[in-house]
mmCIF file of C-alpha atoms in Angstrom:
data_model
loop_
_atom_site.group_PDB
_atom_site.id
_atom_site.type_symbol
_atom_site.label_atom_id
_atom_site.label_comp_id
_atom_site.label_asym_id
_atom_site.label_seq_id
_atom_site.Cartn_x
_atom_site.Cartn_y
_atom_site.Cartn_z
ATOM 1 C CA UNK H 93 -27.398 -35.431 12.768
ATOM 2 C CA UNK H 94 -29.976 -33.197 13.444
ATOM 3 C CA UNK H 95 -33.749 -34.691 13.481
ATOM 4 C CA UNK H 96 -35.708 -33.907 10.561
ATOM 5 C CA UNK H 97 -37.956 -30.922 10.059
ATOM 6 C CA UNK H 98 -41.427 -31.406 10.584
ATOM 7 C CA UNK H 99 -44.143 -30.155 8.886
ATOM 8 C CA UNK H 100 -46.552 -28.959 10.449
ATOM 9 C CA UNK H 101 -50.617 -30.005 10.993
ATOM 10 C CA UNK H 102 -52.634 -27.389 10.754
ATOM 11 C CA UNK H 103 -56.508 -27.243 12.027
ATOM 12 C CA UNK H 104 -59.014 -24.404 11.857
ATOM 13 C CA UNK H 105 -61.365 -23.358 14.594
ATOM 14 C CA UNK H 106 -65.060 -22.917 14.126
ATOM 15 C CA UNK H 107 -67.166 -19.651 13.162
ATOM 16 C CA UNK H 108 -67.383 -17.175 16.221
ATOM 17 C CA UNK H 109 -68.856 -13.480 15.765
ATOM 18 C CA UNK H 110 -66.009 -10.944 14.689
ATOM 19 C CA UNK H 111 -64.828 -8.715 17.701
ATOM 20 C CA UNK H 112 -63.679 -6.076 15.334
ATOM 21 C CA UNK H 113 -66.141 -5.659 12.596
ATOM 22 C CA UNK H 114 -70.057 -6.170 13.917
ATOM 23 C CA UNK H 115 -71.708 -8.612 11.550
ATOM 24 C CA UNK H 116 -68.416 -10.231 10.557
ATOM 25 C CA UNK H 117 -67.468 -13.998 11.329
ATOM 26 C CA UNK H 118 -63.998 -15.210 12.232
ATOM 27 C CA UNK H 119 -62.680 -18.236 11.564
ATOM 28 C CA UNK H 120 -59.145 -19.054 12.305
ATOM 29 C CA UNK H 121 -56.408 -21.174 11.264
ATOM 30 C CA UNK H 122 -53.936 -22.791 13.442
ATOM 31 C CA UNK H 123 -50.858 -25.031 14.491
ATOM 32 C CA UNK H 124 -48.659 -26.130 17.599
ATOM 33 C CA UNK H 125 -46.132 -24.724 18.664
ATOM 34 C CA UNK H 126 -42.892 -27.451 20.238
ATOM 35 C CA UNK H 127 -40.565 -29.032 20.173
ATOM 36 C CA UNK H 128 -36.740 -27.690 18.828
ATOM 37 C CA UNK H 129 -37.870 -26.355 15.859
ATOM 38 C CA UNK H 130 -40.552 -24.281 17.401
ATOM 39 C CA UNK H 131 -38.473 -21.369 17.141
ATOM 40 C CA UNK H 132 -37.546 -21.573 13.571
ATOM 41 C CA UNK H 133 -41.436 -22.041 12.509
ATOM 42 C CA UNK H 134 -42.824 -19.117 14.615
ATOM 43 C CA UNK H 135 -40.546 -16.681 12.600
ATOM 44 C CA UNK H 136 -41.251 -19.225 9.922
ATOM 45 C CA UNK H 137 -44.916 -18.252 10.246
ATOM 46 C CA UNK H 138 -44.677 -14.714 11.054
ATOM 47 C CA UNK H 139 -43.291 -14.202 7.937
ATOM 48 C CA UNK H 140 -46.452 -14.948 6.543
ATOM 49 C CA UNK H 141 -49.323 -13.218 8.391
ATOM 50 C CA UNK H 142 -49.286 -16.551 11.916
ATOM 51 C CA UNK H 143 -49.679 -14.799 14.956
ATOM 52 C CA UNK H 144 -47.864 -15.968 19.058
ATOM 53 C CA UNK H 145 -50.752 -17.521 21.511
ATOM 54 C CA UNK H 146 -49.064 -19.050 24.273
ATOM 55 C CA UNK H 147 -47.777 -22.316 21.729
ATOM 56 C CA UNK H 148 -49.985 -21.808 18.823
ATOM 57 C CA UNK H 149 -49.685 -19.961 16.175
ATOM 58 C CA UNK H 150 -52.119 -18.658 14.444
ATOM 59 C CA UNK H 151 -53.829 -16.264 11.278
ATOM 60 C CA UNK H 152 -57.225 -15.218 10.331
ATOM 61 C CA UNK H 153 -59.007 -17.658 7.964
ATOM 62 C CA UNK H 154 -62.232 -16.108 7.047
ATOM 63 C CA UNK H 155 -64.383 -17.066 4.416
ATOM 64 C CA UNK H 156 -66.081 -14.209 3.253
ATOM 65 C CA UNK H 157 -63.561 -12.041 3.955
ATOM 66 C CA UNK H 158 -59.479 -10.355 4.354
ATOM 67 C CA UNK H 159 -60.089 -7.266 6.651
ATOM 68 C CA UNK H 160 -56.913 -8.508 9.248
ATOM 69 C CA UNK H 161 -53.695 -7.439 7.362
ATOM 70 C CA UNK H 162 -50.794 -7.745 9.830
ATOM 71 C CA UNK H 163 -48.656 -4.928 9.877
ATOM 72 C CA UNK H 164 -44.871 -4.351 10.737
ATOM 73 C CA UNK H 165 -42.523 -0.885 11.181
ATOM 74 C CA UNK H 166 -39.682 -0.266 9.747
ATOM 75 C CA UNK H 167 -37.588 0.098 12.670
ATOM 76 C CA UNK H 168 -34.235 1.905 11.130
ATOM 77 C CA UNK H 169 -36.388 4.613 8.748
ATOM 78 C CA UNK H 170 -38.947 5.712 11.493
ATOM 79 C CA UNK H 171 -39.287 9.619 12.394
ATOM 80 C CA UNK H 172 -42.353 9.912 14.951
ATOM 81 C CA UNK H 173 -44.394 12.468 14.291
ATOM 82 C CA UNK H 174 -45.199 15.641 16.497
ATOM 83 C CA UNK H 175 -47.053 14.361 19.190
ATOM 84 C CA UNK H 176 -44.866 10.760 19.084
ATOM 85 C CA UNK H 177 -41.900 12.736 19.630
ATOM 86 C CA UNK H 178 -43.448 15.182 22.583
ATOM 87 C CA UNK H 179 -44.146 11.379 24.909
ATOM 88 C CA UNK H 180 -41.392 10.682 24.139
ATOM 89 C CA UNK H 181 -39.532 13.442 25.808
ATOM 90 C CA UNK H 182 -42.759 13.052 28.470
ATOM 91 C CA UNK H 183 -42.126 10.177 29.482
ATOM 92 C CA UNK H 184 -38.270 9.598 29.274
ATOM 93 C CA UNK H 185 -38.093 9.349 32.856
ATOM 94 C CA UNK H 186 -39.464 5.989 32.614
ATOM 95 C CA UNK H 187 -37.175 2.998 33.805
ATOM 96 C CA UNK H 188 -37.839 -0.037 31.622
ATOM 97 C CA UNK H 189 -36.679 -3.385 32.290
ATOM 98 C CA UNK H 190 -36.835 -6.291 30.017
ATOM 99 C CA UNK H 191 -37.902 -9.634 32.596
ATOM 100 C CA UNK H 192 -37.999 -12.797 32.020
ATOM 101 C CA UNK H 193 -41.529 -14.597 31.258
ATOM 102 C CA UNK H 194 -42.534 -15.126 35.006
ATOM 103 C CA UNK H 195 -46.333 -13.271 36.021
ATOM 104 C CA UNK H 196 -45.960 -11.128 39.074
ATOM 105 C CA UNK H 197 -49.062 -10.079 40.496
ATOM 106 C CA UNK H 198 -48.080 -6.446 40.488
ATOM 107 C CA UNK H 199 -48.925 -7.336 36.788
ATOM 108 C CA UNK H 200 -51.484 -8.814 36.510
ATOM 109 C CA UNK H 201 -52.827 -6.373 38.566
ATOM 110 C CA UNK H 202 -52.346 -3.880 36.043
ATOM 111 C CA UNK H 203 -53.703 -6.291 32.954
ATOM 112 C CA UNK H 204 -57.259 -6.057 35.881
ATOM 113 C CA UNK H 205 -57.480 -2.385 36.103
ATOM 114 C CA UNK H 206 -56.171 -1.371 31.804
ATOM 115 C CA UNK H 207 -59.239 -4.869 31.562
ATOM 116 C CA UNK H 208 -61.665 -3.139 33.461
ATOM 117 C CA UNK H 209 -61.626 0.599 31.947
ATOM 118 C CA UNK H 210 -60.612 -0.137 28.027
ATOM 119 C CA UNK H 211 -61.827 -3.896 27.464
ATOM 120 C CA UNK H 212 -65.090 -4.107 29.784
ATOM 121 C CA UNK H 213 -67.052 -7.475 28.819
ATOM 122 C CA UNK H 214 -64.228 -8.510 26.867
ATOM 123 C CA UNK H 215 -62.509 -11.902 25.740
ATOM 124 C CA UNK H 216 -60.108 -11.326 28.178
ATOM 125 C CA UNK H 217 -62.002 -9.585 31.047
ATOM 126 C CA UNK H 218 -63.036 -12.814 33.161
ATOM 127 C CA UNK H 219 -58.735 -13.688 32.783
ATOM 128 C CA UNK H 220 -57.680 -14.877 36.360
ATOM 129 C CA UNK H 221 -54.163 -15.176 38.043
ATOM 130 C CA UNK H 222 -54.005 -18.710 35.875
ATOM 131 C CA UNK H 223 -55.314 -17.662 32.826
ATOM 132 C CA UNK H 224 -52.340 -14.979 32.829
ATOM 133 C CA UNK H 225 -49.736 -16.579 33.892
ATOM 134 C CA UNK H 226 -50.759 -18.973 30.959
ATOM 135 C CA UNK H 227 -50.696 -16.335 28.953
ATOM 136 C CA UNK H 228 -47.123 -15.227 29.780
ATOM 137 C CA UNK H 229 -45.059 -18.236 30.857
ATOM 138 C CA UNK H 230 -46.819 -20.502 28.704
ATOM 139 C CA UNK H 231 -43.273 -20.369 25.619
ATOM 140 C CA UNK H 232 -41.510 -22.174 23.585
ATOM 141 C CA UNK H 233 -39.908 -19.234 21.769
ATOM 142 C CA UNK H 234 -37.891 -15.903 23.564
ATOM 143 C CA UNK H 235 -40.031 -14.340 24.854
ATOM 144 C CA UNK H 236 -39.658 -11.581 27.298
ATOM 145 C CA UNK H 237 -42.200 -9.506 29.438
ATOM 146 C CA UNK H 238 -41.318 -5.580 29.182
ATOM 147 C CA UNK H 239 -41.998 -3.129 32.325
ATOM 148 C CA UNK H 240 -42.270 0.056 32.079
ATOM 149 C CA UNK H 241 -42.018 1.958 35.527
ATOM 150 C CA UNK H 242 -41.766 5.466 37.722
ATOM 151 C CA UNK H 243 -37.816 6.365 38.625
ATOM 152 C CA UNK H 244 -36.769 4.096 41.694
ATOM 153 C CA UNK H 245 -36.706 6.212 44.709
ATOM 154 C CA UNK H 246 -35.164 5.294 48.104
ATOM 155 C CA UNK H 247 -33.671 1.898 46.137
ATOM 156 C CA UNK H 248 -37.419 0.167 45.714
ATOM 157 C CA UNK H 249 -38.667 -0.337 42.433
ATOM 158 C CA UNK H 250 -41.485 2.843 41.035
ATOM 159 C CA UNK H 251 -44.549 1.863 40.641
ATOM 160 C CA UNK H 252 -45.501 -0.538 37.834
ATOM 161 C CA UNK H 253 -47.111 1.733 35.043
ATOM 162 C CA UNK H 254 -46.664 -0.401 31.614
ATOM 163 C CA UNK H 255 -45.730 -3.817 30.599
ATOM 164 C CA UNK H 256 -45.324 -5.800 27.105
ATOM 165 C CA UNK H 257 -45.468 -9.849 26.365
ATOM 166 C CA UNK H 258 -42.696 -8.982 22.728
ATOM 167 C CA UNK H 259 -41.602 -11.913 21.420
ATOM 168 C CA UNK H 260 -37.658 -11.385 20.562
ATOM 169 C CA UNK H 261 -37.315 -13.082 16.795
ATOM 170 C CA UNK H 262 -34.047 -13.255 14.586
ATOM 171 C CA UNK H 263 -35.965 -10.149 12.375
ATOM 172 C CA UNK H 264 -37.127 -8.116 15.079
ATOM 173 C CA UNK H 265 -39.889 -7.404 18.017
ATOM 174 C CA UNK H 266 -43.312 -9.179 18.220
ATOM 175 C CA UNK H 267 -45.734 -7.201 19.794
ATOM 176 C CA UNK H 268 -48.183 -9.610 21.706
ATOM 177 C CA UNK H 269 -49.650 -8.062 23.782
ATOM 178 C CA UNK H 270 -49.282 -4.494 26.279
ATOM 179 C CA UNK H 271 -51.367 -2.873 28.540
ATOM 180 C CA UNK H 272 -50.311 -0.204 31.225
ATOM 181 C CA UNK H 273 -52.355 2.268 33.462
ATOM 182 C CA UNK H 274 -54.860 4.230 32.570
ATOM 183 C CA UNK H 275 -57.102 5.220 35.510
ATOM 184 C CA UNK H 276 -57.506 8.763 37.753
ATOM 185 C CA UNK H 277 -53.844 11.030 37.297
ATOM 186 C CA UNK H 278 -52.831 8.423 35.098
ATOM 187 C CA UNK H 279 -49.253 8.981 32.440
ATOM 188 C CA UNK H 280 -51.381 9.865 28.374
ATOM 189 C CA UNK H 281 -49.971 7.984 25.938
ATOM 190 C CA UNK H 282 -48.908 5.147 27.666
ATOM 191 C CA UNK H 283 -49.766 2.632 24.751
ATOM 192 C CA UNK H 284 -48.577 4.685 22.268
ATOM 193 C CA UNK H 285 -45.163 5.786 23.903
ATOM 194 C CA UNK H 286 -44.291 1.335 25.062
ATOM 195 C CA UNK H 287 -44.631 0.812 20.583
ATOM 196 C CA UNK H 288 -42.446 3.666 20.303
ATOM 197 C CA UNK H 289 -39.382 2.339 22.932
ATOM 198 C CA UNK H 290 -40.372 -0.914 21.202
ATOM 199 C CA UNK H 291 -39.742 0.658 17.224
ATOM 200 C CA UNK H 292 -36.153 2.367 18.819
ATOM 201 C CA UNK H 293 -34.758 -0.629 21.105
ATOM 202 C CA UNK H 294 -34.954 -2.671 17.599
ATOM 203 C CA UNK H 295 -33.418 -0.185 15.779
ATOM 204 C CA UNK H 296 -30.741 0.026 17.834
ATOM 205 C CA UNK H 297 -30.695 -3.708 17.478
ATOM 206 C CA UNK H 298 -29.883 -3.978 13.858
ATOM 207 C CA UNK H 299 -33.010 -5.001 13.380
ATOM 208 C CA UNK H 300 -35.526 -4.312 10.712
ATOM 209 C CA UNK H 301 -38.880 -4.726 12.102
ATOM 210 C CA UNK H 302 -41.599 -4.838 14.474
ATOM 211 C CA UNK H 303 -44.792 -6.387 14.408
ATOM 212 C CA UNK H 304 -47.639 -5.007 15.276
ATOM 213 C CA UNK H 305 -50.716 -7.452 14.612
ATOM 214 C CA UNK H 306 -53.052 -7.345 12.635
ATOM 215 C CA UNK H 307 -54.767 -4.036 11.256
ATOM 216 C CA UNK H 308 -58.761 -4.440 10.769
ATOM 217 C CA UNK H 309 -59.227 -1.875 8.006
ATOM 218 C CA UNK H 310 -62.265 -0.609 9.207
ATOM 219 C CA UNK H 311 -62.118 -1.394 12.877
ATOM 220 C CA UNK H 312 -61.345 2.164 15.064
ATOM 221 C CA UNK H 313 -59.654 0.427 17.577
ATOM 222 C CA UNK H 314 -57.230 -0.788 15.252
ATOM 223 C CA UNK H 315 -56.307 2.351 13.465
ATOM 224 C CA UNK H 316 -53.410 3.144 15.783
ATOM 225 C CA UNK H 317 -50.951 1.210 13.981
ATOM 226 C CA UNK H 318 -51.346 3.079 11.212
ATOM 227 C CA UNK H 319 -49.397 6.098 12.884
ATOM 228 C CA UNK H 320 -46.454 3.877 12.391
ATOM 229 C CA UNK H 321 -44.710 4.711 9.740
ATOM 230 C CA UNK H 322 -42.837 3.812 7.633
ATOM 231 C CA UNK H 323 -45.239 0.298 7.823
ATOM 232 C CA UNK H 324 -46.160 -2.604 5.915
ATOM 233 C CA UNK H 325 -48.703 -4.565 4.925
ATOM 234 C CA UNK H 326 -49.015 -8.134 3.774
ATOM 235 C CA UNK H 327 -50.494 -9.181 0.863
ATOM 236 C CA UNK H 328 -50.623 -11.525 -1.839
ATOM 237 C CA UNK H 329 -47.952 -10.436 -3.547
ATOM 238 C CA UNK H 330 -45.912 -10.073 0.409
ATOM 239 C CA UNK H 331 -45.025 -7.343 2.539
ATOM 240 C CA UNK H 332 -45.080 -3.986 0.906
ATOM 241 C CA UNK H 333 -44.945 -0.470 1.862
ATOM 242 C CA UNK H 334 -48.103 1.389 2.498
ATOM 243 C CA UNK H 335 -48.602 4.284 1.111
ATOM 244 C CA UNK H 336 -48.531 8.114 2.706
ATOM 245 C CA UNK H 337 -52.331 8.419 1.987
ATOM 246 C CA UNK H 338 -53.114 4.708 2.609
ATOM 247 C CA UNK H 339 -52.171 5.356 5.971
ATOM 248 C CA UNK H 340 -53.664 9.145 6.394
ATOM 249 C CA UNK H 341 -56.705 7.637 5.868
ATOM 250 C CA UNK H 342 -57.559 5.029 8.235
ATOM 251 C CA UNK H 343 -55.286 7.229 10.518
ATOM 252 C CA UNK H 344 -57.316 10.693 10.270
ATOM 253 C CA UNK H 345 -54.725 12.343 8.918
ATOM 254 C CA UNK H 346 -51.858 12.299 12.104
ATOM 255 C CA UNK H 347 -49.273 15.175 12.066
ATOM 256 C CA UNK H 348 -46.024 16.047 9.834
ATOM 257 C CA UNK H 349 -43.616 13.432 10.550
ATOM 258 C CA UNK H 350 -40.175 14.131 12.928
ATOM 259 C CA UNK H 351 -37.047 13.215 12.126
ATOM 260 C CA UNK H 352 -35.330 11.221 16.258
ATOM 261 C CA UNK H 353 -31.617 9.858 15.429
ATOM 262 C CA UNK H 354 -31.474 7.042 16.626
ATOM 263 C CA UNK H 355 -28.067 6.392 18.767
ATOM 264 C CA UNK H 356 -26.091 3.686 20.606
ATOM 265 C CA UNK H 357 -24.509 0.694 19.429
ATOM 266 C CA UNK H 358 -26.844 -0.589 15.909
ATOM 267 C CA UNK H 359 -25.499 -4.378 16.414
ATOM 268 C CA UNK H 360 -25.320 -4.503 20.165
ATOM 269 C CA UNK H 361 -28.010 -7.452 21.923
ATOM 270 C CA UNK H 362 -31.465 -5.920 22.625
ATOM 271 C CA UNK H 363 -32.198 -7.004 26.216
ATOM 272 C CA UNK H 364 -30.381 -8.726 28.654
ATOM 273 C CA UNK H 365 -32.693 -10.321 31.373
#
């Protein structure tokens, strides 16, 4: 006889400055993910707007603001726009491997270079190798660190140019955190390509959604998420499709969308590691 499911205890953080909207204060509600039902709890909470960080599931719970909105891409219906289609062709030579959640020095060095350019002085800027290992390895659910490398040469792995910490859930992929090469001479559009790759992999595996985390209306840092359509947003009445006009306003009128055929067996396993 299986042990009874215990309703989790929730806690609230102290208010702190919002990293997305100037002058705002953020607060989060969170609970621990542990025990044999951690995966089920994480998926159930994910459907109502929670995100995972290590062994904790959290969601914004701000007193006077509701700008943070959970969004997810409908993978099977996704149609890339012209720019996205060109990026798919441009980076088609990259070798993608879904690795077990164990960190390497090469991954950490790439993360440091990314943070120095994209988020100097941010909350993760002081992250050391131990902190990085905790972020990746402390997971109670099915997690992968997906690597993106330049083509192999002479049997040796190519240069690591991108990585994404991702959870595989019953209804889709949840992208936890991605980082990539942003130095001189680096490939352009790697961040977009990593999202596109996840959408295509989810569709091929028959997984309906790719969870992109929170979209924050009014935050330029989050506008890119509305470029991946069709997109659903979570509100008080549940998930609903974001209309093109609404997405256009957020993403500054993106190029016309084009269709991309999804090939392969839809029910095959997404990734093996």
